[in-house]
Every structure is written in structure tokens, then in C-alpha cells.
CSV table of C-alpha atoms in Angstrom, one decimal:
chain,number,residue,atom,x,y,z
H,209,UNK,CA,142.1,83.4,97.2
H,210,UNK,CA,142.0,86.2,99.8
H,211,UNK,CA,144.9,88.8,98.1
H,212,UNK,CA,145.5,92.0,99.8
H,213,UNK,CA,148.9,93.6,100.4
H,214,UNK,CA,152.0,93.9,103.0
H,215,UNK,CA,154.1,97.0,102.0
H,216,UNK,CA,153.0,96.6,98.5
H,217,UNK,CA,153.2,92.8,98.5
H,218,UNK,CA,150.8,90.5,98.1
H,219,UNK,CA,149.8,87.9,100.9
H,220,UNK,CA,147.1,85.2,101.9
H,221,UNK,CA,146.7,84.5,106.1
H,222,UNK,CA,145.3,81.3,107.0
H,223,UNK,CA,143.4,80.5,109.6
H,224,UNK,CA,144.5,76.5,110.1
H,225,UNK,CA,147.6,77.6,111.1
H,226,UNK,CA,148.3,80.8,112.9
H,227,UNK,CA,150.3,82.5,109.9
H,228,UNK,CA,150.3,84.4,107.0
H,229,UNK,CA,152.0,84.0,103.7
H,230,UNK,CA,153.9,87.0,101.9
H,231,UNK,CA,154.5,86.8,98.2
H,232,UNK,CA,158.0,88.3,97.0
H,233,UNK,CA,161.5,87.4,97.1
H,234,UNK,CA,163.6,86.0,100.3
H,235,UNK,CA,165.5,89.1,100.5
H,236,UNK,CA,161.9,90.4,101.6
H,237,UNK,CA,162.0,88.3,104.7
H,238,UNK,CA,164.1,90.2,107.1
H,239,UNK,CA,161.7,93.5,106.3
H,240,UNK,CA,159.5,91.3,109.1
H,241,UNK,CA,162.1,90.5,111.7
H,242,UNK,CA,160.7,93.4,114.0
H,243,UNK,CA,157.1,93.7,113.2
H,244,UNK,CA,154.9,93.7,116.3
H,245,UNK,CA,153.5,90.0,116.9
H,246,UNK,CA,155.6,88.1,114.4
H,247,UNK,CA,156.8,85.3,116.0
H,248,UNK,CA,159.3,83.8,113.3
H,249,UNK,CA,159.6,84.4,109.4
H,250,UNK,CA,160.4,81.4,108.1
H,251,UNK,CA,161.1,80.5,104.0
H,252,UNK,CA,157.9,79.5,101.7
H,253,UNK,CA,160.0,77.9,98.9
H,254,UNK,CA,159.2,77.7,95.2
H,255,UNK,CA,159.2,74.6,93.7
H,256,UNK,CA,161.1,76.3,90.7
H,257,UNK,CA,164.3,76.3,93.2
H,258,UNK,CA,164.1,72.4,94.2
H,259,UNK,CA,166.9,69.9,92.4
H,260,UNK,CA,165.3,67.5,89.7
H,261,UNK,CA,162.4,65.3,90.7
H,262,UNK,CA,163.1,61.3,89.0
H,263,UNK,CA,159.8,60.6,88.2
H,264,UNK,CA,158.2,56.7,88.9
H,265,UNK,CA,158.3,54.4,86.4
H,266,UNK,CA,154.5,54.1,86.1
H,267,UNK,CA,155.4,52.0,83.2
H,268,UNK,CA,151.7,50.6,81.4
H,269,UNK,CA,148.7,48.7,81.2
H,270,UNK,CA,145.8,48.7,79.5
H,271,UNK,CA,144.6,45.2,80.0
H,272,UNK,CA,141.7,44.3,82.9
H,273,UNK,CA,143.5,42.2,85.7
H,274,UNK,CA,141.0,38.9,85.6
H,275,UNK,CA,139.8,38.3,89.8
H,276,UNK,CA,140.6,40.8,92.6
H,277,UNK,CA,144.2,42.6,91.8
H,278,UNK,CA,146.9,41.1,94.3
H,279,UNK,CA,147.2,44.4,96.4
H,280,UNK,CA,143.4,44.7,97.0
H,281,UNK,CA,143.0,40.8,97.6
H,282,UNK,CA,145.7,41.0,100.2
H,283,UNK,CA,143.5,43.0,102.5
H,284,UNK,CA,140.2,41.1,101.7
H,285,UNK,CA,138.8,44.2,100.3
H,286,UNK,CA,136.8,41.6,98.4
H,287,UNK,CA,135.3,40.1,101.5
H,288,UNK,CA,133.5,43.9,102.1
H,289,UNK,CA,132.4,43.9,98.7
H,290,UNK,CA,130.9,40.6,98.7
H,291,UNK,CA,128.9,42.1,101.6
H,292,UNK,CA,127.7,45.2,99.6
H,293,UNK,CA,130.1,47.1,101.4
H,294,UNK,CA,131.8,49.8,99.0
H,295,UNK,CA,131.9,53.0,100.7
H,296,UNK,CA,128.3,54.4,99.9
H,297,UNK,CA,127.8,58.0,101.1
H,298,UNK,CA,131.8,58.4,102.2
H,299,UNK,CA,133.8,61.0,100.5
H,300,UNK,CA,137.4,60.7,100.3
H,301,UNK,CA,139.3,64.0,99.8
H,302,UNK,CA,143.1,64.0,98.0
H,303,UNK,CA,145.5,66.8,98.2
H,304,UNK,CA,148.5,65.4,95.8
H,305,UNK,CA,150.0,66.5,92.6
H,306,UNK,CA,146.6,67.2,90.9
H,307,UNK,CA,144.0,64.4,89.4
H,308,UNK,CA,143.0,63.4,85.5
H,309,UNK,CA,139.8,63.9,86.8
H,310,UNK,CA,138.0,62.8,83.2
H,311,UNK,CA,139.9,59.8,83.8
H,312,UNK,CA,137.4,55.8,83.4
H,313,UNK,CA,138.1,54.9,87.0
H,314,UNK,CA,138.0,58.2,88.7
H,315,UNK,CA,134.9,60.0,86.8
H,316,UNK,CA,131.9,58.2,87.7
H,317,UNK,CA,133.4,58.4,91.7
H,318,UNK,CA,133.8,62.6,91.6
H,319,UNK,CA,131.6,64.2,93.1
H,320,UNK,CA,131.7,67.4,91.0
H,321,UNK,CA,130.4,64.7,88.2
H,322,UNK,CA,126.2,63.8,88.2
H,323,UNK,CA,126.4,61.5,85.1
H,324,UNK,CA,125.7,65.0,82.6
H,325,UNK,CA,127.6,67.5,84.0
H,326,UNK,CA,130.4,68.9,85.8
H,327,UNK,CA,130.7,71.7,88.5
H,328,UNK,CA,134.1,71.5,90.3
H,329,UNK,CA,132.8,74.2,93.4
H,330,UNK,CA,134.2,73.4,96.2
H,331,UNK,CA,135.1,69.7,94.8
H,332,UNK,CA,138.7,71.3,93.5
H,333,UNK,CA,140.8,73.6,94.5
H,334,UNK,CA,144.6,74.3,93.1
H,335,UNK,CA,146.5,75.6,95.8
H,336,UNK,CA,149.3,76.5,92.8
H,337,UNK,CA,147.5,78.3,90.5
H,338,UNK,CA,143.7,79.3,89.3
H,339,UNK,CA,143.5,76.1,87.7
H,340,UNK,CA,139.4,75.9,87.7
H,341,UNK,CA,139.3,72.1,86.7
H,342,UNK,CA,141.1,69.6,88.1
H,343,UNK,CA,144.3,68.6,86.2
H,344,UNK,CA,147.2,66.4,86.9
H,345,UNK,CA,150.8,67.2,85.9
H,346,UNK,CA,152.7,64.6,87.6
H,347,UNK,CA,150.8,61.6,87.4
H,348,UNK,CA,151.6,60.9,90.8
H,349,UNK,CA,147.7,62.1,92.3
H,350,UNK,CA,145.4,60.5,89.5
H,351,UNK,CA,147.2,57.1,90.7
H,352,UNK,CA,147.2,57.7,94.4
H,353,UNK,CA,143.2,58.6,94.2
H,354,UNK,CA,142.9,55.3,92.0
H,355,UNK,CA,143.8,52.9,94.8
H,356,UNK,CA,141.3,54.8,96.5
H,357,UNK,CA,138.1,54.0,94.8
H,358,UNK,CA,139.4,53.6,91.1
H,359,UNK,CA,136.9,51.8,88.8
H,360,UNK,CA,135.9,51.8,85.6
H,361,UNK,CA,133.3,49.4,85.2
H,362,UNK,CA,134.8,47.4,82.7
H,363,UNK,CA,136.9,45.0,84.7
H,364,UNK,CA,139.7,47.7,85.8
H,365,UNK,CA,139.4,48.0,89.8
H,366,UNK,CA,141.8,49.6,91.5
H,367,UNK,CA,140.2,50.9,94.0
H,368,UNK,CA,139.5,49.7,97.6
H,369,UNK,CA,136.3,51.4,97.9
H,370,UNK,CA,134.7,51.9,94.4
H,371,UNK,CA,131.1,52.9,96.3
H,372,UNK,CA,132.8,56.1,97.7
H,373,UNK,CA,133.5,59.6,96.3
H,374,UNK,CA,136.4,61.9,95.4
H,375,UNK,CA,137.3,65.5,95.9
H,376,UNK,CA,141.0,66.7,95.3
H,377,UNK,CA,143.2,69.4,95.7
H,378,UNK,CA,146.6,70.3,94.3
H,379,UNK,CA,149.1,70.9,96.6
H,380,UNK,CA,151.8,69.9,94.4
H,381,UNK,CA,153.6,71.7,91.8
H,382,UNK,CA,155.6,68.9,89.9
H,383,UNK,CA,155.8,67.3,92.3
H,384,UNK,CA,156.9,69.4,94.9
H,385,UNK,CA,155.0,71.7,97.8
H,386,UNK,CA,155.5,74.0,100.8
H,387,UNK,CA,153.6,74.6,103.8
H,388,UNK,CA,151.5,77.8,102.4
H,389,UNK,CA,150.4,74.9,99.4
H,390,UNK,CA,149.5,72.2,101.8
H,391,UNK,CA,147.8,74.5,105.1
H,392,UNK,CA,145.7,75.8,101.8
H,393,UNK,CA,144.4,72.6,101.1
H,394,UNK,CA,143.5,71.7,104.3
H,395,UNK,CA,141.8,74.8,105.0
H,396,UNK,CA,139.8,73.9,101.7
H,397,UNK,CA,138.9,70.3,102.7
H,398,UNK,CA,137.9,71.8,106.4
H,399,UNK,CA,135.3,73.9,104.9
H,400,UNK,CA,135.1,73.9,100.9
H,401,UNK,CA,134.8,77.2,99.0
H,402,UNK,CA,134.0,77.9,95.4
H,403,UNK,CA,136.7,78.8,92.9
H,404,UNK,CA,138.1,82.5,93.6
H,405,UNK,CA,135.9,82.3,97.0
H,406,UNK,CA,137.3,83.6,100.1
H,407,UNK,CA,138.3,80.8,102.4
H,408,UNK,CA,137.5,82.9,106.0
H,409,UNK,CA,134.2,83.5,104.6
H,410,UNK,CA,132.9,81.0,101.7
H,411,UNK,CA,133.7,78.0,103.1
H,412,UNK,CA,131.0,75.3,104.0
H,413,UNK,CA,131.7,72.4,106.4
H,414,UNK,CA,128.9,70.7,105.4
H,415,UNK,CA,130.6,69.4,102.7
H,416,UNK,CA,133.7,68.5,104.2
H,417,UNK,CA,134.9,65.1,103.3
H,418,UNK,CA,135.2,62.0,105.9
H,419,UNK,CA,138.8,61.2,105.3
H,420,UNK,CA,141.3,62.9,103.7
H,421,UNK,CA,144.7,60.9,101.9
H,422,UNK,CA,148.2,62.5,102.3
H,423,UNK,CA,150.2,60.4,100.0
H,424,UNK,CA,153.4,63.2,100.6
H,425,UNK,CA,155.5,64.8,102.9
H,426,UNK,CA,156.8,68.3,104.0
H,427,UNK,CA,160.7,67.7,104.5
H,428,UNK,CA,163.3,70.8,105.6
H,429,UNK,CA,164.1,72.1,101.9
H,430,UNK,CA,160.5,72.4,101.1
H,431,UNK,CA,160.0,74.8,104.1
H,432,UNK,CA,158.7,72.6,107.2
H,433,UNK,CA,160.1,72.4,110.6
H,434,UNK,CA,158.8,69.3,112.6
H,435,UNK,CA,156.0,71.4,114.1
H,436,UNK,CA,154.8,73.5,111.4
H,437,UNK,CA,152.0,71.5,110.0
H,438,UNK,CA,150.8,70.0,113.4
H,439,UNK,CA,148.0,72.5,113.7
H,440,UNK,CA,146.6,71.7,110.6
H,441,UNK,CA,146.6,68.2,111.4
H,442,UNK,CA,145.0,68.8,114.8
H,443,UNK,CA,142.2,70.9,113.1
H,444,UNK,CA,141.2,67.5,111.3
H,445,UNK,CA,141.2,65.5,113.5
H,446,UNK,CA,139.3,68.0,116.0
H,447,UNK,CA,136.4,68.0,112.9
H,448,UNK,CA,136.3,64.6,112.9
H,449,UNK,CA,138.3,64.1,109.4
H,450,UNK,CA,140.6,60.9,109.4
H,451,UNK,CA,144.3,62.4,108.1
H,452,UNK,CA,146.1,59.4,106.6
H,453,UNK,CA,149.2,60.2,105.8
H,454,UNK,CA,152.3,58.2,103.9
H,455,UNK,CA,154.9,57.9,106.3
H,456,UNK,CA,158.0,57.9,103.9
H,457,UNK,CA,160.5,56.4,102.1
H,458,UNK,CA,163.8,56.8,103.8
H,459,UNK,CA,163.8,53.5,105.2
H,460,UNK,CA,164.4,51.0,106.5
H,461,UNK,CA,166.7,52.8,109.8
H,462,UNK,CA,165.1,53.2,113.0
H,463,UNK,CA,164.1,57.3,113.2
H,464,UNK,CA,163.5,58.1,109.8
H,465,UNK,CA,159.1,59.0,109.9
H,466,UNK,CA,160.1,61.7,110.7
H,467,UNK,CA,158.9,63.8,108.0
H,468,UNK,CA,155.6,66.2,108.4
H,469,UNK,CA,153.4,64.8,108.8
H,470,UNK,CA,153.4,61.5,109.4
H,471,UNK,CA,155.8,62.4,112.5
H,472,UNK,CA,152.4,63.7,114.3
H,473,UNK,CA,149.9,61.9,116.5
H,474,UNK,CA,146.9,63.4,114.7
H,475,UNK,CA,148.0,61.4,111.5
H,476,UNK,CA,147.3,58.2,110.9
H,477,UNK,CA,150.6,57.2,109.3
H,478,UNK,CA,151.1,54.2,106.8
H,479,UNK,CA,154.0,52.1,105.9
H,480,UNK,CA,155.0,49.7,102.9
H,481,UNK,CA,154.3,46.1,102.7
H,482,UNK,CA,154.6,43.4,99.9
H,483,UNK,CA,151.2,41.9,99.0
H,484,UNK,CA,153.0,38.8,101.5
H,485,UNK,CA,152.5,41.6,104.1
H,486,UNK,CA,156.6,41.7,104.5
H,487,UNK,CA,158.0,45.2,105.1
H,488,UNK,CA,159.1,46.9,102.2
H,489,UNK,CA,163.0,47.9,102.9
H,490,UNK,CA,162.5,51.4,101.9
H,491,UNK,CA,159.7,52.0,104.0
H,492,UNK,CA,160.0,54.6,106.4
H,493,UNK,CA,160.3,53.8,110.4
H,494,UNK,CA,159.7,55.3,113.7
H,495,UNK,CA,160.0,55.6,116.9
H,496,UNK,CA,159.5,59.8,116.2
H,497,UNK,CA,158.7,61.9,119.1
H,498,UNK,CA,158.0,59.1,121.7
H,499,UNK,CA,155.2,57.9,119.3
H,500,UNK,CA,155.3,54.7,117.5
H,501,UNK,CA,155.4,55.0,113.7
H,502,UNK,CA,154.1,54.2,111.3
H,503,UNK,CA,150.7,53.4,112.4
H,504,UNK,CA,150.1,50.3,110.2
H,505,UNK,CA,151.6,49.0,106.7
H,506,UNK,CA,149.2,48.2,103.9
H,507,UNK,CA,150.6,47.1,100.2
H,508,UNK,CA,153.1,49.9,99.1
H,509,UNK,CA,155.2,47.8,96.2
H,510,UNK,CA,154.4,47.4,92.4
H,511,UNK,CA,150.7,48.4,92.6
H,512,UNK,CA,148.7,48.9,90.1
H,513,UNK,CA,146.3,52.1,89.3
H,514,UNK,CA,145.0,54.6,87.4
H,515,UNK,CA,147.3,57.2,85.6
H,516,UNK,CA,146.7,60.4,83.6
H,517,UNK,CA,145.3,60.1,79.8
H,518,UNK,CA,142.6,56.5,80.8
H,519,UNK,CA,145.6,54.2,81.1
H,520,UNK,CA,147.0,52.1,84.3
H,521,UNK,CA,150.4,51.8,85.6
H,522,UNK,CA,152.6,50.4,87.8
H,523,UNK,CA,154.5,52.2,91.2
H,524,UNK,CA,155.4,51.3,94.1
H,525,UNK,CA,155.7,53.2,97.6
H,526,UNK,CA,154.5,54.6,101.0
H,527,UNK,CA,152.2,56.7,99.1
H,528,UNK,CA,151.2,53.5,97.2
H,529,UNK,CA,149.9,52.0,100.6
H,530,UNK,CA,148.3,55.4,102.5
H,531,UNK,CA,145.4,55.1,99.5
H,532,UNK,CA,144.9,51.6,100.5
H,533,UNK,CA,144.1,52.9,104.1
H,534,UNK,CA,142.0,55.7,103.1
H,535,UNK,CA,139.6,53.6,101.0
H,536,UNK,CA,139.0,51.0,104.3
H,537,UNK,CA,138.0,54.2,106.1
H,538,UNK,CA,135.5,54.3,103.7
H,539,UNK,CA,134.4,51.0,103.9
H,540,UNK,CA,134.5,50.5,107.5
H,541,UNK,CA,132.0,54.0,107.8
């Protein structure tokens, strides 16, 4: 990361979004109030200050499912395979809690992986820390990325489009982010950079991903006013990247996608269904803005994938059912 100093503070600007984050304490924000061509100092939270996060009951299982698993089969994702469709040549990026990237179903699809070894440049990134290989340490990523393309080759698919290929970045610190953690990733999946490169200057569109999955959302207490990640969004879709994006879980009254940023027009925003394609009660709903939201429904309850440590589990949610979107991008490019 760029690091330089405000004052004796550390900071990082971004180029995504016109702003710069300062590193220090919130008594440090009124120090900017004044400062020449400072539009608004807004608060960057740390996750260390948010109430308890209930984690989902992943629950377990280790045993194959026997046929096409009853969230996959609902969208006919077998129909594409039976037509050698499977997402050849498309990568899929992931900014989410991290990813168990040595995990059966998710290693063979990584492209930091060639079948001997492993170079995580510009395939990884952790927005939260240094971390120089991709870890998980919430779960919550490593089964997201699973309904993606998960597959292990040994009768546990979980993934929409297994053909495809994964890069990831951690936006989440158990569980939780801000907008400086979430503009970082997208500046990475823009243009990826190698670990401890400069992101103004290292970065290399060429190995941009196709579509990138968003299985979160920014909400006030993590830092994000309605508008404050639009321009990242915009940047993606203006490089041609598709942004899917969960649209929520504060369902099921009208007005309530309106969460960052699955409120914007440049995402492509996903609700919950039941593998009977019936709405999911919790599942978030528009209208937002004059736009109509979510943008489609895909199944979001009791699905099964990948999770940290080789094993598979159970969840269920809008971030369930943004994966399953993601992976028919792959397959319909």
C-alpha cells in the first residue's frame, strides 16, 4: 500500500473514489474541517468498535450430494454443462471476508494455482492487513466463492460455473468493512497489483477479472452514505466488469435495498428465492432511488457450499444467491 503521511499520520488516497484515507483516531477528524479542497471528512470505522457479529449456522457436510444439488438444478445450470459450457477463460473476482484458498473445491479454480505452485500476485489482496496468502476468518467468503465455481472433482459441486477462475480480496474484517476496505478492493480488481505494490502505479488491467461478486453491504455504522461507493461502482461498470452485488436482508418491506451498493444502477443487484423460485421473506426490496430493486432473485435459502478447513455447509441468504448470478455471467461469456 501507498503510506505517506498527513501531519504525522499515516494515509492511503484512492483513485476510484475521489478521497483519501487518514489513519488515527476520530478526534483527528476535525484537524481537516478547513483544509483547502476538502469537501467533507466523514468517519472510516474500525471493525473493533462494531456490536457482535451472530455468525451463520454453516452447520456440516462432508458427504457428495448424488445428481445436480437442488440450488444449481433450479437454474438449469446443468443444461450449460451438458453443453460444455462451464465458464472456460472467465475469471470471477470476490471481495468478502477472505477465502480458504487451499480449500478441494476452490484450489484447482485459483488462478494464483498452476497444478505445482502458488503465486498469489495480483490474485490476492487483503485490504485489512499484509496478509500475503489468502486466508478466511469468517467462513462467510470461502462459501460465497464456492457457489461460484466450487468443485472438487470428487462428486462435491457447488459451483455454477466450475470451468471458470477465482481471484479474491478481503474486504472484511470478521465480518465487517468500511468504505476505505471496499474502494481498496475495487481499485485492486480494476487493475491488479502485486503484494506491497503501489496501486497508482503497479496495477495491470490486463488482468482484471470479468465479473466481480459483492456478497455484502456498506450500511451507515460501517461508514457509507447512499452515495459514497457509487463511483467505484461506476468505474466497473465503465471497464466493462459486471458488479453483482447482494441486495440485502432486511426484508421483506417495500424500501429496504437500500444499502450500498445494491441501491446503485451500476450494480446488478440480487435477491433471495427458494429453490421453488418463491421470494425468500427476508430478502431485501426496492423501489430505491426511482430504480427497481433488486434486479433478479436466484436461490438464497439453505444452500450448500464450500467452507473453510475442505468441509461443506449449509447457509442461507442474499449473499447466498449474488454467487449464483456471478457464476451465469461466467457461463453466459
Amino acid at each position: 500500500q501507498r503510506q505517506m503521511c498527513i501531519r504525522d499520520r499515516p494515509y492511503r488516497p484512492y483513485y476510484v473514489i475521489n478521497m483519501i484515507r487518514v489513519d488515527g483516531h476520530r478526534w483527528l477528524m476535525r484537524r481537516f474541517d478547513d483544509w483547502p479542497g476538502v469537501g467533507q471528512v466523514l468517519l472510516n470505522p474500525n471493525v473493533r468498535e462494531y456490536p457482535r457479529r451472530i455468525p451463520l449456522p454453516y452447520g456440516g457436510d462432508g458427504t457428495p450430494v448424488e445428481g445436480v444439488q437442488p440450488n444449481l438444478a433450479a437454474i438449469h445450470a446443468d443444461g450449460a454443462w451438458d453443453l460444455g459450457v462451464m465458464g472456460q477463460g472467465v475469471v470471477v473476482a470476490g471481495q468478502d471476508t477472505g477465502y480458504d484458498w487451499t480449500h478441494p473445491a476452490l484450489k484447482p479454480h485459483y488462478r494464483g494455482w498452476d497444478g505445482q505452485r502458488a503465486d498469489h500476485d495480483t490474485n490476492w489482496h487483503d485490504a485489512w492487513g499484509d496478509g500475503a496468502v489468502p486466508f478466511d476468518d469468517d467462513s462467510h467468503g470461502t462459501h460465497t466463492m464456492g457457489t461460484v465455481l466450487g468443485d472438487d472433482g470428487a462428486g462435491n459441486r457447488t459451483g455454477v460455473a466450475p470451468g471458470a477462475q477465482w481471484i479474491g480480496c478481503r474486504n472484511m474484517r470478521r465480518g465487517f468493512g468500511n468504505p476505505g476496505a471496499y474502494a481498496e478492493c475495487t481499485e485492486f480488481f480494476l487493475a491488479p497489483y502485486p503484494h506491497g505494490g503501489d496501486p497508482f502505479t503497479d496495477g495491470d488491467v490486463r488482468l482484471a477479472p470479468h465479473v466481480v461478486n459483492n456478497s455484502w453491504g456498506c450500511p451507515d455504522f460501517e461508514g457509507c452514505f447512499p452515495g459514497t461507493l457509487a463511483p467505484a461502482a461506476e468505474a466497473l461498470r465503465a471497464a466493462g466488469i459486471v458488479m453483482v452485488v447482494s441486495v440485502g436482508n432486511d426484508g421483506p418491506a417495500c424500501g429496504t435495498a437500500s444499502t450500498p451498493p445494491a441501491n446503485y444502477d451500476a450494480a446488478f443487484s440480487v435477491g433471495a428465492a427458494n429453490n421453488r423460485r418463491e421470494i425468500v421473506g427476508f430478502s431485501s426490496r426496492g423501489p430505491v432511488g426511482g430504480l427497481i430493486k433488486p434486479d433478479v432473485v436466484a436461490p438464497g435459502d439453505y444452500v450448500r457450499s464450500s467452507v473453510p478447513g475442505g468441509g461443506y455447509g449449509y447457509a442461507g441468504g442474499t449473499s447466498m444467491a449474488g454467487p449464483h448470478v456471478a457464476g451465469l455471467v461466467a457461463l453466459l461469456w
